[in-house]
JSON list of C-alpha atoms in Angstrom, two decimals:
[
{"chain": "A", "resi": 697, "resn": "ARG", "atom": "CA", "xyz": [54.54, 47.23, 47.24]},
{"chain": "A", "resi": 698, "resn": "ALA", "atom": "CA", "xyz": [57.24, 49.24, 49.00]},
{"chain": "A", "resi": 699, "resn": "ASP", "atom": "CA", "xyz": [54.90, 52.23, 49.46]},
{"chain": "A", "resi": 700, "resn": "ALA", "atom": "CA", "xyz": [52.22, 50.01, 50.97]},
{"chain": "A", "resi": 701, "resn": "ALA", "atom": "CA", "xyz": [54.74, 48.46, 53.36]},
{"chain": "A", "resi": 702, "resn": "ASP", "atom": "CA", "xyz": [55.91, 51.93, 54.46]},
{"chain": "A", "resi": 703, "resn": "GLU", "atom": "CA", "xyz": [52.32, 52.98, 55.15]},
{"chain": "A", "resi": 704, "resn": "ASP", "atom": "CA", "xyz": [51.77, 49.86, 57.24]},
{"chain": "A", "resi": 705, "resn": "ASP", "atom": "CA", "xyz": [54.94, 50.56, 59.24]},
{"chain": "A", "resi": 706, "resn": "HIS", "atom": "CA", "xyz": [53.80, 54.13, 59.95]},
{"chain": "A", "resi": 707, "resn": "ASP", "atom": "CA", "xyz": [50.39, 52.92, 61.09]},
{"chain": "A", "resi": 708, "resn": "GLU", "atom": "CA", "xyz": [51.94, 50.39, 63.46]},
{"chain": "A", "resi": 709, "resn": "PHE", "atom": "CA", "xyz": [54.34, 53.00, 64.88]},
{"chain": "A", "resi": 710, "resn": "ASP", "atom": "CA", "xyz": [51.48, 55.45, 65.48]},
{"chain": "A", "resi": 711, "resn": "GLY", "atom": "CA", "xyz": [49.61, 52.75, 67.36]},
{"chain": "A", "resi": 712, "resn": "LEU", "atom": "CA", "xyz": [52.64, 52.13, 69.59]},
{"chain": "A", "resi": 713, "resn": "LEU", "atom": "CA", "xyz": [52.88, 55.82, 70.46]},
{"chain": "A", "resi": 714, "resn": "GLU", "atom": "CA", "xyz": [49.24, 55.76, 71.53]},
{"chain": "A", "resi": 715, "resn": "GLY", "atom": "CA", "xyz": [49.96, 52.95, 74.01]},
{"chain": "A", "resi": 716, "resn": "GLU", "atom": "CA", "xyz": [48.19, 50.24, 72.03]},
{"chain": "A", "resi": 717, "resn": "VAL", "atom": "CA", "xyz": [49.48, 46.73, 71.56]},
{"chain": "A", "resi": 718, "resn": "VAL", "atom": "CA", "xyz": [50.81, 46.46, 68.04]},
{"chain": "A", "resi": 719, "resn": "GLU", "atom": "CA", "xyz": [52.16, 43.65, 65.96]},
{"chain": "A", "resi": 720, "resn": "GLU", "atom": "CA", "xyz": [55.32, 43.76, 63.86]},
{"chain": "A", "resi": 721, "resn": "ARG", "atom": "CA", "xyz": [56.90, 41.06, 61.74]},
{"chain": "A", "resi": 722, "resn": "ILE", "atom": "CA", "xyz": [60.65, 40.46, 61.91]},
{"chain": "A", "resi": 723, "resn": "PRO", "atom": "CA", "xyz": [62.82, 37.66, 60.45]},
{"chain": "A", "resi": 724, "resn": "LEU", "atom": "CA", "xyz": [63.40, 35.56, 63.57]},
{"chain": "A", "resi": 725, "resn": "LEU", "atom": "CA", "xyz": [61.84, 32.18, 62.87]},
{"chain": "A", "resi": 726, "resn": "SER", "atom": "CA", "xyz": [63.94, 30.45, 65.53]},
{"chain": "A", "resi": 727, "resn": "LEU", "atom": "CA", "xyz": [62.52, 32.80, 68.19]},
{"chain": "A", "resi": 728, "resn": "ARG", "atom": "CA", "xyz": [58.96, 31.75, 67.30]},
{"chain": "A", "resi": 729, "resn": "LYS", "atom": "CA", "xyz": [59.89, 28.11, 67.68]},
{"chain": "A", "resi": 730, "resn": "MET", "atom": "CA", "xyz": [61.81, 28.68, 70.91]},
{"chain": "A", "resi": 731, "resn": "LEU", "atom": "CA", "xyz": [58.94, 30.58, 72.55]},
{"chain": "A", "resi": 732, "resn": "ARG", "atom": "CA", "xyz": [56.27, 28.32, 70.97]},
{"chain": "A", "resi": 733, "resn": "LEU", "atom": "CA", "xyz": [54.30, 31.28, 69.69]},
{"chain": "A", "resi": 734, "resn": "PRO", "atom": "CA", "xyz": [51.04, 30.62, 67.83]},
{"chain": "A", "resi": 735, "resn": "GLY", "atom": "CA", "xyz": [50.59, 31.29, 64.16]},
{"chain": "A", "resi": 736, "resn": "THR", "atom": "CA", "xyz": [52.65, 30.52, 61.13]},
{"chain": "A", "resi": 737, "resn": "ALA", "atom": "CA", "xyz": [55.54, 32.43, 59.64]},
{"chain": "A", "resi": 738, "resn": "ALA", "atom": "CA", "xyz": [55.51, 33.58, 56.06]},
{"chain": "A", "resi": 739, "resn": "HIS", "atom": "CA", "xyz": [58.84, 33.72, 54.25]},
{"chain": "A", "resi": 740, "resn": "GLY", "atom": "CA", "xyz": [60.78, 33.55, 57.51]},
{"chain": "A", "resi": 741, "resn": "LEU", "atom": "CA", "xyz": [58.78, 36.30, 59.22]},
{"chain": "A", "resi": 742, "resn": "ILE", "atom": "CA", "xyz": [57.13, 35.91, 62.66]},
{"chain": "A", "resi": 743, "resn": "PRO", "atom": "CA", "xyz": [54.75, 38.02, 64.75]},
{"chain": "A", "resi": 744, "resn": "VAL", "atom": "CA", "xyz": [56.18, 39.84, 67.76]},
{"chain": "A", "resi": 745, "resn": "VAL", "atom": "CA", "xyz": [53.89, 41.61, 70.24]},
{"chain": "A", "resi": 746, "resn": "LEU", "atom": "CA", "xyz": [55.23, 44.85, 71.68]},
{"chain": "A", "resi": 747, "resn": "THR", "atom": "CA", "xyz": [53.89, 45.67, 75.15]},
{"chain": "A", "resi": 748, "resn": "GLU", "atom": "CA", "xyz": [54.13, 48.60, 77.51]},
{"chain": "A", "resi": 749, "resn": "ILE", "atom": "CA", "xyz": [55.93, 48.48, 80.88]},
{"chain": "A", "resi": 750, "resn": "HIS", "atom": "CA", "xyz": [54.56, 50.60, 83.71]},
{"chain": "A", "resi": 751, "resn": "GLY", "atom": "CA", "xyz": [56.64, 51.62, 86.76]},
{"chain": "A", "resi": 752, "resn": "ARG", "atom": "CA", "xyz": [55.99, 54.00, 89.63]},
{"chain": "A", "resi": 753, "resn": "ARG", "atom": "CA", "xyz": [58.16, 55.03, 92.58]},
{"chain": "A", "resi": 754, "resn": "VAL", "atom": "CA", "xyz": [57.51, 57.29, 95.56]},
{"chain": "A", "resi": 755, "resn": "GLY", "atom": "CA", "xyz": [59.71, 57.95, 98.55]},
{"chain": "A", "resi": 756, "resn": "LEU", "atom": "CA", "xyz": [60.76, 60.17, 101.43]},
{"chain": "A", "resi": 757, "resn": "VAL", "atom": "CA", "xyz": [64.43, 61.14, 101.87]},
{"chain": "A", "resi": 758, "resn": "VAL", "atom": "CA", "xyz": [65.92, 63.14, 104.76]},
{"chain": "A", "resi": 759, "resn": "ASP", "atom": "CA", "xyz": [69.57, 63.97, 104.06]},
{"chain": "A", "resi": 760, "resn": "LEU", "atom": "CA", "xyz": [71.46, 65.86, 106.77]},
{"chain": "A", "resi": 761, "resn": "ARG", "atom": "CA", "xyz": [74.98, 64.70, 105.80]},
{"chain": "A", "resi": 762, "resn": "ASP", "atom": "CA", "xyz": [77.82, 67.20, 105.49]},
{"chain": "A", "resi": 763, "resn": "SER", "atom": "CA", "xyz": [78.90, 65.52, 102.23]},
{"chain": "A", "resi": 764, "resn": "GLU", "atom": "CA", "xyz": [77.27, 63.07, 99.84]},
{"chain": "A", "resi": 765, "resn": "THR", "atom": "CA", "xyz": [80.45, 61.38, 98.61]},
{"chain": "A", "resi": 766, "resn": "ALA", "atom": "CA", "xyz": [82.38, 61.01, 101.90]},
{"chain": "A", "resi": 767, "resn": "PRO", "atom": "CA", "xyz": [80.27, 62.11, 104.88]},
{"chain": "A", "resi": 768, "resn": "HIS", "atom": "CA", "xyz": [81.82, 62.79, 108.29]},
{"chain": "A", "resi": 769, "resn": "SER", "atom": "CA", "xyz": [78.68, 63.79, 110.17]},
{"chain": "A", "resi": 770, "resn": "GLY", "atom": "CA", "xyz": [74.91, 63.76, 109.84]},
{"chain": "A", "resi": 771, "resn": "VAL", "atom": "CA", "xyz": [72.18, 61.24, 109.01]},
{"chain": "A", "resi": 772, "resn": "LEU", "atom": "CA", "xyz": [70.48, 59.86, 105.90]},
{"chain": "A", "resi": 773, "resn": "LEU", "atom": "CA", "xyz": [66.96, 58.44, 106.17]},
{"chain": "A", "resi": 774, "resn": "GLU", "atom": "CA", "xyz": [65.15, 56.86, 103.21]},
{"chain": "A", "resi": 775, "resn": "ALA", "atom": "CA", "xyz": [61.77, 55.22, 102.70]},
{"chain": "A", "resi": 776, "resn": "ILE", "atom": "CA", "xyz": [60.95, 54.20, 99.12]},
{"chain": "A", "resi": 777, "resn": "HIS", "atom": "CA", "xyz": [58.02, 52.28, 97.65]},
{"chain": "A", "resi": 778, "resn": "SER", "atom": "CA", "xyz": [58.01, 51.22, 93.99]},
{"chain": "A", "resi": 779, "resn": "VAL", "atom": "CA", "xyz": [55.62, 49.31, 91.76]},
{"chain": "A", "resi": 780, "resn": "ALA", "atom": "CA", "xyz": [56.57, 47.46, 88.58]},
{"chain": "A", "resi": 781, "resn": "ASP", "atom": "CA", "xyz": [53.92, 46.26, 86.15]},
{"chain": "A", "resi": 782, "resn": "ALA", "atom": "CA", "xyz": [54.77, 44.63, 82.82]},
{"chain": "A", "resi": 783, "resn": "SER", "atom": "CA", "xyz": [53.38, 42.14, 80.35]},
{"chain": "A", "resi": 784, "resn": "VAL", "atom": "CA", "xyz": [55.96, 40.62, 78.02]},
{"chain": "A", "resi": 785, "resn": "LEU", "atom": "CA", "xyz": [54.82, 37.15, 76.99]},
{"chain": "A", "resi": 786, "resn": "GLY", "atom": "CA", "xyz": [53.50, 36.80, 80.56]},
{"chain": "A", "resi": 787, "resn": "ASP", "atom": "CA", "xyz": [52.67, 38.81, 83.67]},
{"chain": "A", "resi": 788, "resn": "LEU", "atom": "CA", "xyz": [55.33, 40.46, 85.83]},
{"chain": "A", "resi": 789, "resn": "THR", "atom": "CA", "xyz": [53.87, 42.59, 88.62]},
{"chain": "A", "resi": 790, "resn": "TYR", "atom": "CA", "xyz": [55.46, 43.31, 91.98]},
{"chain": "A", "resi": 791, "resn": "THR", "atom": "CA", "xyz": [56.05, 45.93, 94.66]},
{"chain": "A", "resi": 792, "resn": "ARG", "atom": "CA", "xyz": [59.25, 46.81, 96.50]},
{"chain": "A", "resi": 793, "resn": "THR", "atom": "CA", "xyz": [59.46, 48.68, 99.81]},
{"chain": "A", "resi": 794, "resn": "THR", "atom": "CA", "xyz": [62.85, 49.78, 101.15]},
{"chain": "A", "resi": 795, "resn": "VAL", "atom": "CA", "xyz": [63.66, 51.56, 104.40]},
{"chain": "A", "resi": 796, "resn": "SER", "atom": "CA", "xyz": [67.17, 52.54, 105.52]},
{"chain": "A", "resi": 797, "resn": "ALA", "atom": "CA", "xyz": [68.89, 54.72, 108.11]},
{"chain": "A", "resi": 798, "resn": "ALA", "atom": "CA", "xyz": [72.55, 55.75, 108.16]},
{"chain": "A", "resi": 799, "resn": "GLY", "atom": "CA", "xyz": [74.42, 57.91, 110.64]},
{"chain": "A", "resi": 800, "resn": "TYR", "atom": "CA", "xyz": [77.91, 59.43, 110.88]},
{"chain": "A", "resi": 801, "resn": "VAL", "atom": "CA", "xyz": [79.54, 60.62, 114.11]},
{"chain": "A", "resi": 802, "resn": "PRO", "atom": "CA", "xyz": [82.98, 62.28, 114.13]},
{"chain": "A", "resi": 803, "resn": "ILE", "atom": "CA", "xyz": [85.34, 61.44, 116.99]},
{"chain": "A", "resi": 804, "resn": "GLY", "atom": "CA", "xyz": [88.02, 64.08, 117.00]},
{"chain": "A", "resi": 805, "resn": "PRO", "atom": "CA", "xyz": [89.46, 65.49, 113.78]},
{"chain": "A", "resi": 806, "resn": "GLN", "atom": "CA", "xyz": [90.39, 62.18, 112.14]},
{"chain": "A", "resi": 807, "resn": "PHE", "atom": "CA", "xyz": [88.00, 59.40, 113.26]},
{"chain": "A", "resi": 808, "resn": "VAL", "atom": "CA", "xyz": [84.42, 58.78, 112.09]},
{"chain": "A", "resi": 809, "resn": "VAL", "atom": "CA", "xyz": [82.04, 56.08, 113.31]},
{"chain": "A", "resi": 810, "resn": "ALA", "atom": "CA", "xyz": [79.40, 55.25, 110.70]},
{"chain": "A", "resi": 811, "resn": "ALA", "atom": "CA", "xyz": [76.50, 52.79, 110.82]},
{"chain": "A", "resi": 812, "resn": "ARG", "atom": "CA", "xyz": [73.64, 51.76, 108.54]},
{"chain": "A", "resi": 813, "resn": "VAL", "atom": "CA", "xyz": [70.57, 49.53, 108.83]},
{"chain": "A", "resi": 814, "resn": "ALA", "atom": "CA", "xyz": [68.51, 48.71, 105.72]},
{"chain": "A", "resi": 815, "resn": "GLY", "atom": "CA", "xyz": [65.57, 46.43, 105.05]},
{"chain": "A", "resi": 816, "resn": "GLU", "atom": "CA", "xyz": [63.57, 45.60, 101.94]},
{"chain": "A", "resi": 817, "resn": "GLY", "atom": "CA", "xyz": [60.43, 43.61, 101.26]},
{"chain": "A", "resi": 818, "resn": "MET", "atom": "CA", "xyz": [58.92, 42.52, 97.93]},
{"chain": "A", "resi": 819, "resn": "SER", "atom": "CA", "xyz": [55.51, 41.13, 97.02]},
{"chain": "A", "resi": 820, "resn": "GLY", "atom": "CA", "xyz": [53.83, 39.93, 93.85]},
{"chain": "A", "resi": 821, "resn": "THR", "atom": "CA", "xyz": [55.66, 38.07, 91.08]},
{"chain": "A", "resi": 822, "resn": "PRO", "atom": "CA", "xyz": [59.15, 39.63, 90.73]},
{"chain": "A", "resi": 823, "resn": "GLY", "atom": "CA", "xyz": [61.57, 38.24, 88.17]},
{"chain": "A", "resi": 824, "resn": "VAL", "atom": "CA", "xyz": [64.83, 36.69, 89.29]},
{"chain": "A", "resi": 825, "resn": "GLY", "atom": "CA", "xyz": [66.80, 39.68, 88.00]},
{"chain": "A", "resi": 826, "resn": "SER", "atom": "CA", "xyz": [64.94, 42.05, 90.32]},
{"chain": "A", "resi": 827, "resn": "LEU", "atom": "CA", "xyz": [66.15, 40.10, 93.38]},
{"chain": "A", "resi": 828, "resn": "TYR", "atom": "CA", "xyz": [69.79, 41.03, 92.75]},
{"chain": "A", "resi": 829, "resn": "TRP", "atom": "CA", "xyz": [69.59, 44.59, 94.04]},
{"chain": "A", "resi": 830, "resn": "MET", "atom": "CA", "xyz": [68.17, 46.90, 96.72]},
{"chain": "A", "resi": 831, "resn": "GLU", "atom": "CA", "xyz": [66.52, 50.25, 96.09]},
{"chain": "A", "resi": 832, "resn": "ALA", "atom": "CA", "xyz": [68.06, 53.60, 97.09]},
{"chain": "A", "resi": 833, "resn": "SER", "atom": "CA", "xyz": [67.26, 57.24, 96.39]},
{"chain": "A", "resi": 834, "resn": "ASP", "atom": "CA", "xyz": [70.31, 57.83, 94.18]},
{"chain": "A", "resi": 835, "resn": "ARG", "atom": "CA", "xyz": [70.64, 54.43, 92.47]},
{"chain": "A", "resi": 836, "resn": "PRO", "atom": "CA", "xyz": [70.05, 50.76, 93.33]},
{"chain": "A", "resi": 837, "resn": "TYR", "atom": "CA", "xyz": [72.91, 48.61, 94.58]},
{"chain": "A", "resi": 838, "resn": "ASP", "atom": "CA", "xyz": [73.83, 44.90, 94.57]},
{"chain": "A", "resi": 839, "resn": "ALA", "atom": "CA", "xyz": [72.58, 42.89, 97.55]},
{"chain": "A", "resi": 840, "resn": "VAL", "atom": "CA", "xyz": [73.02, 40.83, 99.55]},
{"chain": "A", "resi": 841, "resn": "GLY", "atom": "CA", "xyz": [76.76, 40.58, 99.11]},
{"chain": "A", "resi": 842, "resn": "GLY", "atom": "CA", "xyz": [79.14, 42.97, 97.37]},
{"chain": "A", "resi": 843, "resn": "PRO", "atom": "CA", "xyz": [80.99, 46.25, 97.93]},
{"chain": "A", "resi": 844, "resn": "LEU", "atom": "CA", "xyz": [77.81, 48.28, 98.54]},
{"chain": "A", "resi": 845, "resn": "SER", "atom": "CA", "xyz": [75.95, 45.87, 100.84]},
{"chain": "A", "resi": 846, "resn": "ASP", "atom": "CA", "xyz": [77.96, 43.15, 102.63]},
{"chain": "A", "resi": 847, "resn": "ARG", "atom": "CA", "xyz": [81.72, 43.43, 102.04]},
{"chain": "A", "resi": 848, "resn": "ALA", "atom": "CA", "xyz": [82.45, 40.02, 103.60]},
{"chain": "A", "resi": 849, "resn": "LEU", "atom": "CA", "xyz": [80.34, 38.22, 100.96]},
{"chain": "A", "resi": 850, "resn": "ASP", "atom": "CA", "xyz": [80.76, 37.81, 97.22]},
{"chain": "A", "resi": 851, "resn": "ASN", "atom": "CA", "xyz": [78.40, 39.72, 94.93]},
{"chain": "A", "resi": 852, "resn": "HIS", "atom": "CA", "xyz": [74.80, 38.46, 95.20]},
{"chain": "A", "resi": 853, "resn": "ARG", "atom": "CA", "xyz": [75.87, 35.70, 97.58]},
{"chain": "A", "resi": 854, "resn": "LEU", "atom": "CA", "xyz": [72.44, 35.71, 99.25]},
{"chain": "A", "resi": 855, "resn": "LEU", "atom": "CA", "xyz": [69.37, 36.02, 97.02]},
{"chain": "A", "resi": 856, "resn": "GLY", "atom": "CA", "xyz": [65.78, 36.51, 98.12]},
{"chain": "A", "resi": 857, "resn": "ARG", "atom": "CA", "xyz": [62.72, 38.75, 97.98]},
{"chain": "A", "resi": 858, "resn": "ASN", "atom": "CA", "xyz": [63.20, 40.16, 101.47]},
{"chain": "A", "resi": 859, "resn": "LYS", "atom": "CA", "xyz": [66.56, 41.48, 102.70]},
{"chain": "A", "resi": 860, "resn": "LEU", "atom": "CA", "xyz": [68.10, 42.84, 105.89]},
{"chain": "A", "resi": 861, "resn": "LEU", "atom": "CA", "xyz": [71.48, 44.59, 106.18]},
{"chain": "A", "resi": 862, "resn": "ALA", "atom": "CA", "xyz": [73.56, 46.11, 108.98]},
{"chain": "A", "resi": 863, "resn": "ASN", "atom": "CA", "xyz": [76.95, 47.83, 108.62]},
{"chain": "A", "resi": 864, "resn": "VAL", "atom": "CA", "xyz": [79.31, 49.45, 111.13]},
{"chain": "A", "resi": 865, "resn": "ASP", "atom": "CA", "xyz": [82.48, 51.34, 110.07]},
{"chain": "A", "resi": 866, "resn": "LEU", "atom": "CA", "xyz": [85.38, 52.93, 111.90]},
{"chain": "A", "resi": 867, "resn": "ARG", "atom": "CA", "xyz": [87.09, 55.33, 109.48]},
{"chain": "A", "resi": 868, "resn": "TYR", "atom": "CA", "xyz": [90.44, 57.03, 110.10]},
{"chain": "A", "resi": 869, "resn": "ASP", "atom": "CA", "xyz": [91.72, 59.82, 107.88]},
{"chain": "A", "resi": 870, "resn": "ALA", "atom": "CA", "xyz": [95.43, 59.03, 107.79]},
{"chain": "A", "resi": 871, "resn": "TYR", "atom": "CA", "xyz": [96.24, 61.90, 105.41]},
{"chain": "A", "resi": 872, "resn": "ALA", "atom": "CA", "xyz": [94.11, 64.75, 104.17]},
{"chain": "A", "resi": 873, "resn": "ILE", "atom": "CA", "xyz": [94.44, 67.99, 102.25]},
{"chain": "A", "resi": 874, "resn": "PRO", "atom": "CA", "xyz": [90.94, 69.52, 102.22]},
{"chain": "A", "resi": 875, "resn": "THR", "atom": "CA", "xyz": [89.21, 69.46, 98.80]},
{"chain": "A", "resi": 876, "resn": "LEU", "atom": "CA", "xyz": [92.33, 67.89, 97.19]},
{"chain": "A", "resi": 877, "resn": "VAL", "atom": "CA", "xyz": [93.16, 64.45, 98.55]},
{"chain": "A", "resi": 878, "resn": "ARG", "atom": "CA", "xyz": [92.20, 62.21, 101.47]},
{"chain": "A", "resi": 879, "resn": "VAL", "atom": "CA", "xyz": [93.54, 58.76, 102.43]},
{"chain": "A", "resi": 880, "resn": "THR", "atom": "CA", "xyz": [91.26, 56.82, 104.79]},
{"chain": "A", "resi": 881, "resn": "VAL", "atom": "CA", "xyz": [91.88, 53.54, 106.61]},
{"chain": "A", "resi": 882, "resn": "LEU", "atom": "CA", "xyz": [88.75, 51.52, 107.33]},
{"chain": "A", "resi": 883, "resn": "GLY", "atom": "CA", "xyz": [87.67, 48.79, 109.72]},
{"chain": "A", "resi": 884, "resn": "PHE", "atom": "CA", "xyz": [84.18, 47.30, 109.32]},
{"chain": "A", "resi": 885, "resn": "VAL", "atom": "CA", "xyz": [81.68, 44.71, 110.49]},
{"chain": "A", "resi": 886, "resn": "ASP", "atom": "CA", "xyz": [78.83, 43.72, 108.14]},
{"chain": "A", "resi": 887, "resn": "ALA", "atom": "CA", "xyz": [75.82, 41.48, 108.67]},
{"chain": "A", "resi": 888, "resn": "GLY", "atom": "CA", "xyz": [73.07, 40.47, 106.26]},
{"chain": "A", "resi": 889, "resn": "ARG", "atom": "CA", "xyz": [70.48, 37.87, 105.42]},
{"chain": "A", "resi": 890, "resn": "VAL", "atom": "CA", "xyz": [67.52, 37.21, 103.13]},
{"chain": "A", "resi": 891, "resn": "PHE", "atom": "CA", "xyz": [64.07, 35.83, 103.89]},
{"chain": "A", "resi": 892, "resn": "GLU", "atom": "CA", "xyz": [62.89, 33.36, 101.25]},
{"chain": "A", "resi": 893, "resn": "PRO", "atom": "CA", "xyz": [60.10, 32.33, 101.22]},
{"chain": "A", "resi": 894, "resn": "GLU", "atom": "CA", "xyz": [59.40, 33.64, 104.74]},
{"chain": "A", "resi": 895, "resn": "PRO", "atom": "CA", "xyz": [58.27, 37.26, 105.22]},
{"chain": "A", "resi": 896, "resn": "PHE", "atom": "CA", "xyz": [60.58, 40.09, 106.26]},
{"chain": "A", "resi": 897, "resn": "ARG", "atom": "CA", "xyz": [61.13, 40.74, 109.95]},
{"chain": "A", "resi": 898, "resn": "LEU", "atom": "CA", "xyz": [63.62, 42.58, 112.16]},
{"chain": "A", "resi": 899, "resn": "THR", "atom": "CA", "xyz": [65.87, 39.97, 113.74]},
{"chain": "A", "resi": 900, "resn": "THR", "atom": "CA", "xyz": [69.48, 39.08, 114.49]},
{"chain": "A", "resi": 901, "resn": "HIS", "atom": "CA", "xyz": [68.84, 35.37, 113.94]},
{"chain": "A", "resi": 902, "resn": "GLY", "atom": "CA", "xyz": [70.37, 33.79, 110.84]},
{"chain": "A", "resi": 903, "resn": "MET", "atom": "CA", "xyz": [72.51, 36.80, 109.97]},
{"chain": "A", "resi": 904, "resn": "SER", "atom": "CA", "xyz": [75.71, 36.23, 108.00]},
{"chain": "A", "resi": 905, "resn": "VAL", "atom": "CA", "xyz": [78.35, 38.20, 109.91]},
{"chain": "A", "resi": 906, "resn": "GLY", "atom": "CA", "xyz": [81.82, 39.16, 108.70]},
{"chain": "A", "resi": 907, "resn": "GLY", "atom": "CA", "xyz": [84.41, 41.86, 109.10]},
{"chain": "A", "resi": 908, "resn": "GLY", "atom": "CA", "xyz": [87.61, 43.25, 107.71]},
{"chain": "A", "resi": 909, "resn": "GLY", "atom": "CA", "xyz": [89.45, 46.38, 106.68]},
{"chain": "A", "resi": 910, "resn": "GLY", "atom": "CA", "xyz": [90.28, 48.54, 103.72]},
{"chain": "A", "resi": 911, "resn": "LEU", "atom": "CA", "xyz": [91.95, 51.60, 102.27]},
{"chain": "A", "resi": 912, "resn": "PHE", "atom": "CA", "xyz": [90.24, 54.43, 100.38]},
{"chain": "A", "resi": 913, "resn": "VAL", "atom": "CA", "xyz": [91.68, 57.36, 98.43]},
{"chain": "A", "resi": 914, "resn": "GLN", "atom": "CA", "xyz": [89.54, 60.37, 97.56]},
{"chain": "A", "resi": 915, "resn": "LEU", "atom": "CA", "xyz": [90.75, 62.79, 94.88]},
{"chain": "A", "resi": 916, "resn": "GLY", "atom": "CA", "xyz": [88.94, 66.10, 94.74]},
{"chain": "A", "resi": 917, "resn": "ARG", "atom": "CA", "xyz": [85.35, 66.16, 95.88]},
{"chain": "A", "resi": 918, "resn": "ALA", "atom": "CA", "xyz": [83.96, 63.12, 94.07]},
{"chain": "A", "resi": 919, "resn": "GLY", "atom": "CA", "xyz": [86.66, 60.73, 92.84]},
{"chain": "A", "resi": 920, "resn": "ILE", "atom": "CA", "xyz": [86.95, 57.71, 95.15]},
{"chain": "A", "resi": 921, "resn": "LEU", "atom": "CA", "xyz": [88.92, 54.51, 94.70]},
{"chain": "A", "resi": 922, "resn": "GLY", "atom": "CA", "xyz": [89.39, 51.88, 97.35]},
{"chain": "A", "resi": 923, "resn": "GLY", "atom": "CA", "xyz": [89.54, 48.25, 98.28]},
{"chain": "A", "resi": 924, "resn": "THR", "atom": "CA", "xyz": [88.42, 46.06, 101.18]},
{"chain": "A", "resi": 925, "resn": "VAL", "atom": "CA", "xyz": [89.29, 42.60, 102.42]},
{"chain": "A", "resi": 926, "resn": "GLY", "atom": "CA", "xyz": [86.61, 40.85, 104.42]},
{"chain": "A", "resi": 927, "resn": "ALA", "atom": "CA", "xyz": [86.48, 37.54, 106.26]},
{"chain": "A", "resi": 928, "resn": "GLY", "atom": "CA", "xyz": [83.08, 35.86, 106.21]},
{"chain": "A", "resi": 929, "resn": "PRO", "atom": "CA", "xyz": [81.40, 32.46, 106.05]},
{"chain": "A", "resi": 930, "resn": "ASP", "atom": "CA", "xyz": [83.05, 31.72, 102.69]},
{"chain": "A", "resi": 931, "resn": "GLY", "atom": "CA", "xyz": [86.55, 32.84, 103.66]},
{"chain": "A", "resi": 932, "resn": "LEU", "atom": "CA", "xyz": [88.41, 35.94, 102.47]},
{"chain": "A", "resi": 933, "resn": "VAL", "atom": "CA", "xyz": [86.64, 38.24, 100.01]},
{"chain": "A", "resi": 934, "resn": "LEU", "atom": "CA", "xyz": [88.35, 41.08, 98.11]},
{"chain": "A", "resi": 935, "resn": "GLN", "atom": "CA", "xyz": [86.17, 43.97, 96.95]},
{"chain": "A", "resi": 936, "resn": "VAL", "atom": "CA", "xyz": [87.03, 46.96, 94.72]},
{"chain": "A", "resi": 937, "resn": "HIS", "atom": "CA", "xyz": [85.18, 50.22, 95.43]},
{"chain": "A", "resi": 938, "resn": "THR", "atom": "CA", "xyz": [84.52, 53.35, 93.41]},
{"chain": "A", "resi": 939, "resn": "ARG", "atom": "CA", "xyz": [82.33, 54.85, 96.17]},
{"chain": "A", "resi": 940, "resn": "TRP", "atom": "CA", "xyz": [81.78, 54.40, 99.88]},
{"chain": "A", "resi": 941, "resn": "THR", "atom": "CA", "xyz": [79.50, 51.52, 100.85]},
{"chain": "A", "resi": 942, "resn": "PHE", "atom": "CA", "xyz": [77.17, 54.01, 102.55]}
]
C-alpha cells in the first residue's frame, strides 16, 4: 500500500514538471467546504488542483546617473511592459505598462535638484494585491503613497489600476566625506493620483499635492537611512527610508 502510494506521488510530480495540471490529495477538509469545491472527500482528504502561472516582462532602461544609490547628476529613463497570466480557481490575466523619467542637476558642490515623473496603466483582470505597487527596473515599489512614491501620503493611500506620480527634491549635502559618510538635508514636493475606473491620462487635475522635508545619512556606498515628514491632505505623515525615493 505504501509502495503504491509512493508510485502515485512520483507520477503526479512528473506530470507537474511537464506543465500538466495534476491533482493531489491533502487533509484540508475545511478548505474544500470554504471554496465549495466539487467532489467528496475520503477520510478527510480533498482534491487540490495545481496550476501554472505565466509571467513575461520586457522593458527599455537608459541609465546615465553618476550613482545608483545617491545620484547627483544624470538621467534615468524606463519603459516596462509586463504580462501576468494565471489560473488558480479562476482566471487572473492582466497587463501593466509603466513609463518614468528622472533627472538630477547639481547646483554647486552641495546642492542637487532632482525630479521624477512616472505613470502606469493596467488592463485586464488584475487582483487587488497587484494594485498596491508600481513597476520599476530594479524592483517594484508601493504606490500611490509611501516613502518611494508620495511621501506626503500614508502607504497605499490611493489605490487604482492607473497611477500618475510627480516628485521634486532639493537636496543639500550638509556634511560629506567621499565614499565614507554623507549627511543630506531634503526639501520635497510630491503629487500623485489614481484613475479608477477612468483610463490613464496626463493631467494636473485631481492630483493630491503635499510637501515636507527630511534628513538622510549615507554610510559607505550603499547604506542609506533617513526619514521624512510630509504635510498632505491627511495631515502630517512620517516616513522611514532605507533608500532614496528616486
